[in-house]
RNA sequence: GCGCUCGUAGCUCAAUUGGAUAGAGCAACGGCCUUCUAAGCCGUAGGUUACAGGUUCGACCCCUGUCGGGCGCACCA
């Protein structure tokens, strides 16, 4: 597996109850082993998991199914034997039974579920956090949008996804750093500089046509105005120079970066490190990487085959300096230098990732736009060649965002100037809505973002739906304070009043939260949190609708309010993890 | 042509990474406000998981092939 953390699940902290059941089954199997049902050297690998269907209990094990063959018994018979051998005397499990093809289902006592409320109250904002990933040092590189224009929605989605992956990993105890790679060295920066220079001259009455490939957006004019305001007419020339002055390029890049920082700030996304591509060139890091590859005899002068099937028209065979990436899983070898002798983007990327590796991270995670998918293998190849580790770099691809308004697609065109920027969308709908929606779908699938739906105050809007559930909890607290002046705290005796199925169901959901966080973190799949929160909010809305929480009965009232508070706490924890506010009032 | 990726209810998406009878929301239809926020809830209907094989106790998930959508495919980034 490429997941650098996958090993942790095995040793991962599970809930007390979960490990208790694991222990029960183990003990039973050992007893059967002593009875001669299994060979002495038999190693038991089975799973204790959460059944999908609540009728199948709180936990289930597949032990009998997995071990049926070696025990030479039909699964259900083996399950019966295991059941009979389970140690007695514990109080957490109310009953267990054999079901289906041979599962053993465990049903917890209400008391065990009820006591969860005390745990949540005690742990508060810490409930759901763990130390499963303690000792791991990771880096997540994300956004890394070119500083040549405003951020679009796809950038925003990558930004939010990366941000929450970091938060998730931190929630399980990992040490994580956020990094932004600034592409400030390539040809596109010169294009930006030239575009600005043309707009700049236009401000002084010198109109030149925009050459093919230059950036037409209004923001280029804004940069030109800023340049004029800051530095006057010092860059005026009678004719358009072949290369824009370095200072103009730098000015433009700095300006774009400033916008990007502002956009990220509005989404509440901080970075630890801003890494300049240019510094790789100026500080000899590319040469450093190439020396290492040469020492391993992985560089040669050669001519690449033209790509099969689809041939570029201007194809010409030419000798290039190539890296033997095909030895490390890439399809073909890749060029390190262009015809003019300068390094390719790939060469810089090798140096960059070598630099990351040298900084001693256990795992590198990159969040890239889906259009860079074809680039993964070559970077992984380079890292494997230089470090010997194929698993060091994990890349998550983020698919595009389609913008809608009231169900109708918003047509966008860069040329026509109808391009909708990330900033405009955040300003219209707010950071909470943008963040939650961008997290709702798995990043591998394209996402539809509807401007009106994102702001709707109905249950069609998942952001609202979850926040409203949280607000309802606080509404109850306010109402109680209005009446009695303080919020009651339930004790174990009162919590016994939580015996209805809807209440136990809510408790089961709450007990799953730490597992959801852990799984979302280990798999780097943030969308699991919004989906869980939607489920929890739905369960709470249902409960709220069918039960009077501020009941006349003091004990019942205390118990139900404690349950509501626990739910509110978990929703707040989940939303905080997503960087979304949990309002107390709506 | 090759590589990556996706294909699940009419629409938008889930499914504990191989578990039991595949679940939600929207749209459709029918209900619930003199009671803590109806900004909400309940019910009905909706499926050969694109298709065909294979692996095994068990497959939406893994393997092979086919069809269809997206992305990429010398020196750009």
XYZ file of C-alpha atoms (C1' of nucleotides) in Angstrom:
663
model
C 0.000 0.000 0.000
C 1.125 3.510 -0.698
C -0.476 4.848 2.411
C 2.366 5.593 4.751
C 0.066 5.354 7.710
C -1.768 2.165 6.919
C 0.249 0.207 9.431
C -1.145 2.340 12.163
C -4.660 1.001 11.907
C -3.467 -2.313 13.132
C -2.011 -0.882 16.303
C -4.458 1.965 16.400
C -6.226 3.020 19.512
C -9.733 1.717 19.439
C -12.446 2.495 21.862
C -12.324 0.612 25.134
C -15.355 -1.391 24.155
C -13.937 -2.274 20.796
C -10.745 -3.694 22.243
C -12.705 -5.436 24.975
C -14.662 -7.369 22.391
C -11.537 -8.126 20.436
C -10.134 -9.530 23.669
C -13.211 -11.621 24.363
C -13.051 -13.269 20.980
C -9.322 -13.885 21.278
C -9.767 -15.546 24.625
C -12.515 -17.759 23.271
C -10.374 -18.801 20.323
C -7.473 -19.644 22.598
C -9.719 -21.842 24.655
C -10.860 -23.684 21.538
C -7.225 -24.027 20.633
C -6.558 -25.765 23.926
C -9.438 -28.068 23.131
C -7.564 -29.013 19.999
C -9.789 -27.331 17.471
C -6.879 -25.324 16.123
C -3.237 -26.211 15.714
C -0.932 -24.760 18.336
C 0.848 -22.553 15.867
C -2.433 -21.160 14.521
C -2.465 -17.384 14.351
C -5.880 -15.799 14.549
C -6.582 -12.885 12.271
C -10.150 -11.755 12.428
C -11.948 -8.450 12.493
C -14.233 -6.780 14.954
C -16.222 -4.179 13.100
C -19.277 -2.019 13.188
C -22.171 -3.707 11.393
C -23.863 -1.605 8.791
C -27.273 -2.693 9.962
C -28.239 -1.800 13.517
C -30.169 -5.052 13.816
C -26.799 -6.744 13.759
C -25.742 -5.219 17.035
C -23.097 -2.719 18.050
C -20.136 -4.819 17.020
C -19.664 -7.963 14.982
C -16.834 -10.341 14.298
C -16.167 -12.413 11.220
C -13.896 -14.810 13.152
C -15.974 -17.888 12.422
C -16.135 -17.108 8.715
C -12.422 -16.584 8.390
C -11.428 -19.599 10.485
C -14.049 -22.073 9.308
C -11.725 -23.722 6.865
C -8.862 -24.387 9.279
C -11.301 -25.519 11.969
C -12.948 -27.842 9.458
C -16.353 -26.747 10.629
C -19.175 -24.950 8.883
C -18.988 -21.248 9.786
C -22.172 -21.217 11.820
C -21.153 -24.238 13.860
C -17.784 -22.698 14.585
C -19.540 -19.508 15.564
C -21.605 -21.438 18.093
C -18.444 -22.937 19.549
C -16.839 -19.516 19.855
C -19.975 -18.149 21.406
C -19.962 -20.879 24.029
C -16.321 -20.235 24.815
C -16.691 -16.484 25.344
C -15.612 -15.565 28.867
C -18.355 -14.535 31.233
C -18.321 -11.875 33.852
C -18.048 -8.680 31.861
C -20.828 -6.111 31.980
C -20.485 -4.141 28.766
C -22.064 -6.672 26.447
C -25.703 -7.448 27.056
C -25.973 -10.381 24.680
C -24.377 -11.889 21.627
C -25.671 -14.170 18.936
C -24.744 -16.013 15.798
C -26.261 -14.496 12.701
C -26.208 -14.642 8.930
C -23.532 -16.826 7.372
C -21.640 -17.025 10.669
C -21.132 -13.590 12.116
C -21.174 -13.150 15.861
C -23.040 -10.019 16.834
C -22.516 -8.180 20.112
C -25.161 -5.982 21.681
C -24.025 -3.479 24.301
C -25.923 -2.792 27.478
C -27.783 0.519 27.592
C -25.575 1.484 30.496
C -22.468 1.233 28.348
C -24.024 3.497 25.755
C -25.332 5.938 28.334
C -21.961 6.335 29.975
C -20.644 7.721 26.711
C -22.391 10.970 27.598
C -20.130 11.355 30.612
C -17.086 10.662 28.461
C -18.054 13.287 25.932
C -18.839 15.830 28.641
C -15.483 15.159 30.229
C -13.425 15.246 27.048
C -15.295 18.142 25.478
C -13.485 19.529 22.457
C -10.972 16.698 22.760
C -13.563 13.993 22.110
C -12.660 12.354 18.815
C -9.010 13.330 18.930
C -6.408 10.663 19.525
C -2.728 9.839 19.428
C -2.944 7.113 16.799
C -0.519 8.994 14.572
C 1.778 10.235 17.319
C 5.425 10.287 16.337
C 4.676 10.720 12.665
C 5.961 13.794 10.917
C 4.257 14.571 7.623
C 4.112 17.360 5.126
C 1.183 18.318 2.983
C 1.872 20.449 -0.073
C -1.256 21.945 -1.508
C -2.776 24.790 -3.525
C 0.540 25.797 -5.133
C -1.476 27.801 -7.663
C 0.672 29.658 -10.158
C 1.136 33.292 -9.075
C 0.006 34.519 -12.464
C -3.627 35.273 -11.785
C -6.569 34.949 -9.415
C -7.518 31.659 -7.802
C -10.411 29.770 -9.332
C -12.810 27.311 -7.779
C -10.657 24.278 -8.470
C -7.809 25.870 -6.528
C -10.209 26.549 -3.714
C -11.332 22.960 -3.567
C -7.757 21.749 -3.425
C -7.018 24.320 -0.755
C -9.884 23.285 1.493
C -9.222 19.598 0.997
C -5.562 19.981 1.822
C -6.333 22.105 4.828
C -8.731 19.555 6.271
C -6.430 16.635 5.558
C -3.873 18.485 7.659
C -6.421 19.079 10.413
C -7.452 15.428 10.353
C -3.896 14.190 10.615
C -3.274 16.584 13.475
C -6.418 15.287 15.155
C -4.897 11.814 15.331
C -1.671 13.151 16.758
C 0.529 13.523 13.691
C 2.915 16.414 13.386
C 2.020 18.036 10.092
C 3.435 20.937 8.116
C 1.661 22.854 5.360
C 3.608 23.972 2.367
C 2.905 26.078 -0.716
C 5.169 25.694 -3.738
C 5.489 28.996 -5.559
C 5.988 28.552 -9.295
C 7.965 31.754 -9.702
C 10.571 30.531 -12.176
C 8.984 29.353 -15.386
C 8.116 30.845 -18.728
C 4.619 31.662 -17.548
C 6.050 34.297 -15.227
C 7.574 36.034 -18.245
C 4.213 35.875 -19.994
C 2.658 37.548 -16.974
C 5.396 40.209 -16.990
C 4.901 40.898 -20.675
C 1.126 41.098 -20.295
C 1.507 43.585 -17.464
C 3.999 45.602 -19.448
C 1.582 45.952 -22.348
C -1.258 47.072 -20.073
C 1.159 49.390 -18.343
C 2.038 51.121 -21.576
C -1.630 51.402 -22.462
C -2.066 53.472 -19.302
C 0.337 55.966 -20.832
C -1.419 55.978 -24.204
C 0.872 53.486 -25.881
C -1.422 50.787 -27.294
C 0.133 47.499 -28.353
C -1.815 44.444 -29.464
C -1.875 41.572 -26.988
C 0.284 38.803 -28.469
C -0.996 35.252 -28.649
C -0.797 33.505 -25.282
C -0.748 36.620 -23.148
C -3.124 36.984 -20.205
C -6.202 39.036 -21.085
C -7.863 39.293 -17.658
C -8.745 42.553 -15.956
C -6.430 41.713 -13.107
C -3.461 42.274 -15.427
C -4.596 45.857 -15.830
C -4.930 46.162 -12.049
C -1.335 45.051 -11.669
C -0.266 47.577 -14.308
C -2.055 50.356 -12.445
C -0.397 49.323 -9.205
C 2.946 49.300 -10.977
C 2.399 52.791 -12.327
C 1.221 54.078 -8.936
C 4.242 52.604 -7.203
C 6.985 53.246 -9.707
C 5.704 55.847 -12.155
C 6.895 55.829 -15.747
C 10.301 54.247 -15.247
C 9.397 51.117 -17.289
C 8.252 52.965 -20.408
C 10.070 51.902 -23.553
C 9.516 52.883 -27.191
C 9.072 49.286 -28.281
C 7.978 46.118 -26.500
C 11.137 44.347 -25.251
C 11.632 40.645 -25.936
C 11.848 39.969 -22.239
C 10.079 41.974 -19.564
C 12.406 43.487 -16.949
C 12.932 41.188 -13.961
C 11.664 43.813 -11.561
C 8.376 44.072 -13.440
C 7.990 40.309 -13.361
C 8.750 40.232 -9.657
C 6.309 43.016 -9.001
C 3.559 41.144 -10.833
C 4.278 37.867 -9.077
C 4.330 39.542 -5.686
C 1.024 41.161 -6.435
C -0.595 37.867 -7.457
C 0.811 36.132 -4.407
C -0.663 38.824 -2.241
C -4.094 38.119 -3.723
C -3.644 34.422 -3.227
C -2.688 34.936 0.395
C -5.744 37.098 0.892
C -7.988 34.471 -0.688
C -6.538 31.776 1.542
C -6.937 34.010 4.555
C -10.607 34.464 3.764
C -10.956 30.706 3.803
C -8.912 30.547 7.000
C -6.122 28.462 5.509
C -2.650 29.123 6.900
C 0.695 27.840 5.629
C 3.914 27.094 7.462
C 6.216 27.366 4.479
C 6.133 29.185 1.162
C 8.736 27.477 -0.975
C 10.093 29.293 -4.013
C 10.793 27.338 -7.165
C 13.289 30.005 -8.124
C 15.338 29.297 -5.028
C 15.956 25.798 -6.339
C 17.764 27.340 -9.293
C 19.597 30.093 -7.453
C 20.762 27.899 -4.588
C 22.081 25.080 -6.715
C 19.567 22.524 -5.501
C 18.826 21.253 -8.996
C 22.503 20.653 -9.625
C 22.635 18.918 -6.248
C 19.836 16.535 -7.273
C 21.324 15.855 -10.684
C 24.714 15.032 -9.209
C 23.043 12.385 -7.079
C 21.234 10.893 -10.039
C 24.432 10.876 -12.047
C 26.222 9.096 -9.238
C 23.647 6.353 -9.552
C 24.134 6.321 -13.315
C 20.510 7.268 -13.935
C 21.104 10.076 -16.424
C 22.014 9.756 -20.082
C 21.896 11.578 -23.401
C 19.195 10.056 -25.552
C 16.338 10.558 -27.967
C 12.772 9.868 -26.930
C 10.333 7.992 -29.129
C 7.396 10.065 -30.350
C 4.237 9.264 -28.388
C 2.291 6.539 -30.115
C -1.101 7.079 -31.626
C -1.271 10.828 -31.327
C 1.712 12.495 -32.967
C 2.467 16.174 -32.427
C 2.777 17.993 -35.744
C 6.013 19.707 -34.919
C 7.685 16.523 -33.754
C 11.409 16.346 -34.278
C 13.879 13.841 -32.922
C 16.441 15.521 -30.717
C 18.996 14.365 -28.212
C 18.146 15.286 -24.637
C 19.418 14.776 -21.159
C 17.150 12.101 -19.749
C 16.424 10.536 -16.389
C 15.821 6.781 -16.339
C 12.420 7.074 -14.687
C 11.221 4.006 -16.567
C 13.378 1.938 -14.234
C 11.191 3.078 -11.348
C 7.713 2.548 -12.704
C 7.281 5.428 -15.136
C 6.245 4.661 -18.727
C 9.184 6.381 -20.404
C 12.309 8.238 -19.431
C 11.875 11.967 -18.867
C 13.770 15.035 -20.002
C 15.700 17.146 -17.510
C 16.794 19.928 -19.824
C 15.115 21.885 -22.592
C 16.642 22.569 -26.009
C 17.922 25.926 -24.804
C 19.855 24.220 -22.028
C 17.692 25.397 -19.135
C 16.179 22.886 -16.760
C 12.696 21.488 -17.245
C 9.986 21.917 -14.680
C 10.480 18.262 -13.861
C 14.144 18.804 -13.021
C 13.151 21.501 -10.568
C 10.492 19.218 -9.132
C 13.009 16.458 -8.559
C 15.173 18.892 -6.644
C 12.165 20.148 -4.725
C 11.032 16.712 -3.656
C 14.547 15.640 -2.828
C 14.720 18.695 -0.624
C 11.489 17.645 1.082
C 12.850 14.155 1.623
C 16.016 15.596 3.106
C 13.920 17.505 5.575
C 13.087 14.151 7.122
C 9.339 13.728 6.718
C 7.902 10.235 7.096
C 5.404 10.827 4.326
C 4.881 13.550 1.764
C 1.360 14.272 0.623
C 0.663 16.381 -2.455
C -2.747 17.701 -3.395
C -2.856 18.264 -7.149
C -5.417 19.206 -9.742
C -6.611 16.207 -11.736
C -4.930 17.553 -14.868
C -1.575 16.747 -13.273
C -2.394 13.065 -12.859
C 0.035 12.069 -15.569
C 2.842 13.635 -13.576
C 2.630 11.442 -10.485
C 4.655 8.495 -11.641
C 7.657 10.496 -12.725
C 7.980 12.345 -9.427
C 7.522 9.130 -7.486
C 10.132 7.546 -9.747
C 12.596 10.281 -8.959
C 12.004 9.957 -5.244
C 12.324 6.192 -5.405
C 15.594 6.587 -7.298
C 17.009 9.090 -4.845
C 15.715 7.717 -1.559
C 14.967 4.078 -2.267
C 11.432 4.518 -1.013
C 8.471 4.059 -3.298
C 6.017 4.998 -0.588
C 7.376 8.370 0.396
C 5.088 10.469 -1.800
C 1.334 10.133 -1.862
C -0.625 12.262 -4.316
C -4.311 13.073 -3.968
C -5.958 14.388 -7.102
C -8.763 16.907 -6.891
C -11.304 17.068 -9.668
C -12.895 20.195 -11.029
C -15.767 22.253 -9.626
C -18.802 23.071 -11.766
C -20.543 26.282 -10.824
C -24.326 26.504 -10.810
C -26.911 29.049 -9.840
C -30.383 27.751 -9.020
C -29.723 24.587 -10.955
C -28.454 26.367 -14.066
C -24.774 26.087 -15.016
C -22.865 29.360 -14.842
C -21.097 29.789 -18.123
C -17.515 30.903 -17.771
C -15.038 32.124 -20.304
C -11.644 33.640 -19.630
C -11.627 35.429 -22.957
C -15.071 36.923 -22.543
C -14.155 38.035 -19.035
C -17.030 36.109 -17.450
C -14.733 34.027 -15.321
C -15.952 33.664 -11.751
C -13.135 33.712 -9.224
C -12.895 31.906 -5.914
C -13.006 35.239 -4.133
C -16.310 36.205 -5.683
C -17.865 32.921 -4.633
C -16.549 33.191 -1.069
C -17.837 36.743 -0.855
C -21.265 35.742 -2.069
C -21.834 32.553 -0.096
C -19.409 32.808 2.818
C -16.443 30.712 3.835
C -18.498 28.168 5.811
C -20.640 27.208 2.840
C -17.710 27.057 0.432
C -15.646 24.938 2.782
C -18.421 22.492 3.636
C -19.484 22.018 0.015
C -15.942 21.537 -1.180
C -15.557 18.796 1.409
C -18.836 17.070 0.745
C -17.699 14.955 -2.207
C -14.702 12.713 -2.479
C -12.004 14.724 -4.187
C -11.707 12.157 -6.952
C -15.119 13.047 -8.324
C -16.089 16.339 -9.906
C -18.312 18.530 -7.796
C -21.318 20.708 -8.485
C -21.453 23.921 -6.481
C -24.736 25.780 -6.545
C -24.546 29.366 -5.348
C -28.182 29.555 -4.290
C -28.276 26.158 -2.652
C -25.151 26.937 -0.663
C -26.937 29.866 0.938
C -30.371 28.301 1.309
C -31.804 28.007 4.805
C -33.483 24.660 4.250
C -32.624 21.033 4.736
C -31.569 20.870 1.086
C -28.477 22.763 2.134
C -26.244 20.394 4.095
C -24.253 23.205 5.703
C -27.358 24.754 7.069
C -28.835 21.418 8.096
C -25.863 20.540 10.288
C -25.427 24.021 11.727
C -29.109 24.194 12.512
C -28.933 21.004 14.532
C -26.152 22.547 16.571
C -28.088 25.770 17.038
C -31.085 23.811 18.249
C -29.059 22.309 21.049
C -28.024 25.749 22.194
C -31.549 26.984 21.833
C -32.563 24.377 24.386
C -29.882 25.529 26.783
C -30.957 29.116 26.408
C -34.571 28.172 26.999
C -33.687 26.308 30.147
C -31.617 29.172 31.449
C -34.505 31.519 30.869
C -36.629 29.283 33.040
C -34.409 27.983 35.776
C -31.208 29.895 35.503
C -28.750 27.038 35.107
C -28.079 24.117 32.839
C -28.562 20.840 34.622
C -25.934 18.127 34.614
C -27.085 14.542 34.517
C -25.664 11.777 36.675
C -25.462 8.074 35.914
C -28.777 7.360 37.587
C -30.599 9.947 35.535
C -28.956 8.747 32.337
C -30.722 5.408 32.787
C -33.821 7.211 31.619
C -32.347 7.211 28.117
C -33.864 3.911 27.121
C -35.842 4.635 23.993
C -34.553 3.295 20.719
C -34.145 6.788 19.257
C -31.957 7.719 22.209
C -29.804 4.622 22.059
C -29.493 5.119 18.338
C -28.205 8.628 18.841
C -25.718 7.331 21.396
C -24.453 4.682 18.997
C -23.855 7.363 16.410
C -21.973 9.504 18.901
C -19.777 6.557 19.841
C -18.679 6.181 16.243
C -17.296 9.682 15.910
C -13.697 8.934 16.979
C -13.575 6.033 14.544
C -14.825 8.228 11.715
C -12.144 10.809 12.430
C -9.453 8.172 12.564
C -10.549 6.584 9.336
C -10.944 9.859 7.493
C -7.437 10.820 8.586
C -5.753 7.544 7.720
C -7.387 7.440 4.314
C -7.108 11.195 3.732
C -10.770 11.323 2.884
C -12.258 14.432 4.453
C -15.714 13.833 2.979
C -16.348 11.193 5.626
C -16.712 13.920 8.245
C -19.459 15.923 6.492
C -21.315 12.714 5.733
C -21.117 11.621 9.335
C -22.273 15.033 10.530
C -25.255 14.902 8.197
C -26.222 11.543 9.605
C -25.826 12.766 13.155
C -27.775 15.955 12.473
C -30.577 13.939 10.885
C -30.754 11.644 13.898
C -30.881 14.621 16.202
C -33.583 16.426 14.210
C -35.648 13.259 14.306
C -35.156 12.867 18.024
C -35.892 16.522 18.685
C -39.080 16.296 16.714
C -40.408 13.250 18.450
C -39.326 13.890 22.036
C -39.830 16.659 24.480
C -36.367 17.357 25.795
C -37.239 19.996 28.372
C -39.685 17.640 30.025
C -41.454 18.309 33.314
C -39.805 15.246 34.824
C -36.527 16.512 36.309
C -34.539 13.322 35.803
C -35.762 12.743 32.290
C -35.111 16.356 31.432
C -31.552 16.187 32.763
C -30.872 12.983 30.855
C -32.262 14.211 27.572
C -30.557 17.539 27.838
C -27.280 15.748 28.520
C -27.820 13.737 25.369
C -28.548 16.900 23.398
C -25.451 18.541 24.821
C -23.311 15.568 23.870
C -24.712 15.725 20.347
C -24.028 19.440 20.172
C -20.493 18.868 21.362
C -19.791 16.264 18.695
C -21.311 18.393 15.935
C -19.201 21.326 17.103
C -16.081 19.149 17.181
C -16.777 17.879 13.686
C -17.478 21.295 12.236
C -14.370 22.705 13.890
C -12.361 19.950 12.284
C -13.724 21.121 8.940
C -12.951 24.744 9.713
C -16.658 25.560 9.663
C -18.375 27.581 12.376
C -20.840 25.983 14.759
C -23.273 28.841 15.419
C -25.284 28.815 18.645
C -28.121 30.683 17.034
C -29.422 30.961 13.489
C -3.369 4.164 -29.497
C -1.354 4.296 -24.260
C -1.797 5.793 -18.965
C -4.736 7.623 -14.795
C -9.710 8.202 -13.206
C -14.927 7.766 -12.806
C -19.688 4.849 -14.118
C -24.632 3.019 -8.029
C -32.599 5.001 -7.772
C -35.261 9.985 -12.810
C -31.194 13.929 -10.587
C -26.889 14.851 -6.971
C -24.188 11.467 -4.049
C -23.076 7.499 0.291
C -21.811 2.588 1.385
C -17.054 1.320 7.831
C -11.730 -0.247 1.773
C -13.981 -7.928 0.862
C -19.222 -8.475 4.925
C -25.172 -9.735 6.228
C -31.598 -7.306 3.132
C -26.792 -1.482 -1.411
C -28.405 3.730 1.899
C -29.471 9.419 2.115
C -31.097 14.180 -0.037
C -33.718 16.355 -4.208
C -37.751 15.670 -7.593
C -43.225 12.715 -7.149
C -47.249 11.351 -3.887
C -49.551 11.325 1.272
C -49.293 13.059 6.378
C -47.422 16.195 11.268
C -47.369 23.090 14.054
C -52.717 25.706 20.913
C -45.943 21.698 22.803
C -38.406 23.200 23.482
C -36.832 27.074 16.318
C -42.129 23.534 10.907
C -35.245 26.994 9.117
C -37.866 20.723 11.188
C -40.116 15.612 11.118
C -42.848 10.958 9.461
C -44.605 7.705 5.534
C -45.121 5.655 0.219
C -42.725 4.686 -4.340
C -38.120 4.153 -6.810
C -32.039 -0.859 -8.158
C -29.781 -6.974 -12.597
C -24.379 -1.349 -8.610
C -22.680 0.250 -17.226
C -22.030 -4.992 -19.436
C -19.738 -10.132 -19.601
C -16.715 -13.549 -17.250
C -13.320 -14.868 -13.016
C -11.250 -15.228 -7.812
C -14.072 -17.184 -2.448
C -17.659 -18.797 2.733
C -19.114 -13.809 0.754
C -17.886 -8.801 -4.597
C -20.466 -1.985 -5.705
C -15.314 -2.988 -3.856
C -10.126 -7.373 -6.115
C -8.541 -9.678 -11.443
C -9.554 -10.001 -17.075
C -12.261 -8.159 -21.180
C -16.011 -4.803 -23.447
C -18.846 -0.135 -23.626
C -19.298 5.055 -22.068
C -17.661 10.096 -19.566
C -13.387 13.168 -17.678
C -8.053 14.261 -17.504
C -3.206 13.597 -19.413
C 0.179 11.838 -23.264
C 8.591 14.919 -26.256
C 11.582 20.562 -24.605
C 4.898 24.216 -21.173
C 3.840 24.561 -15.953
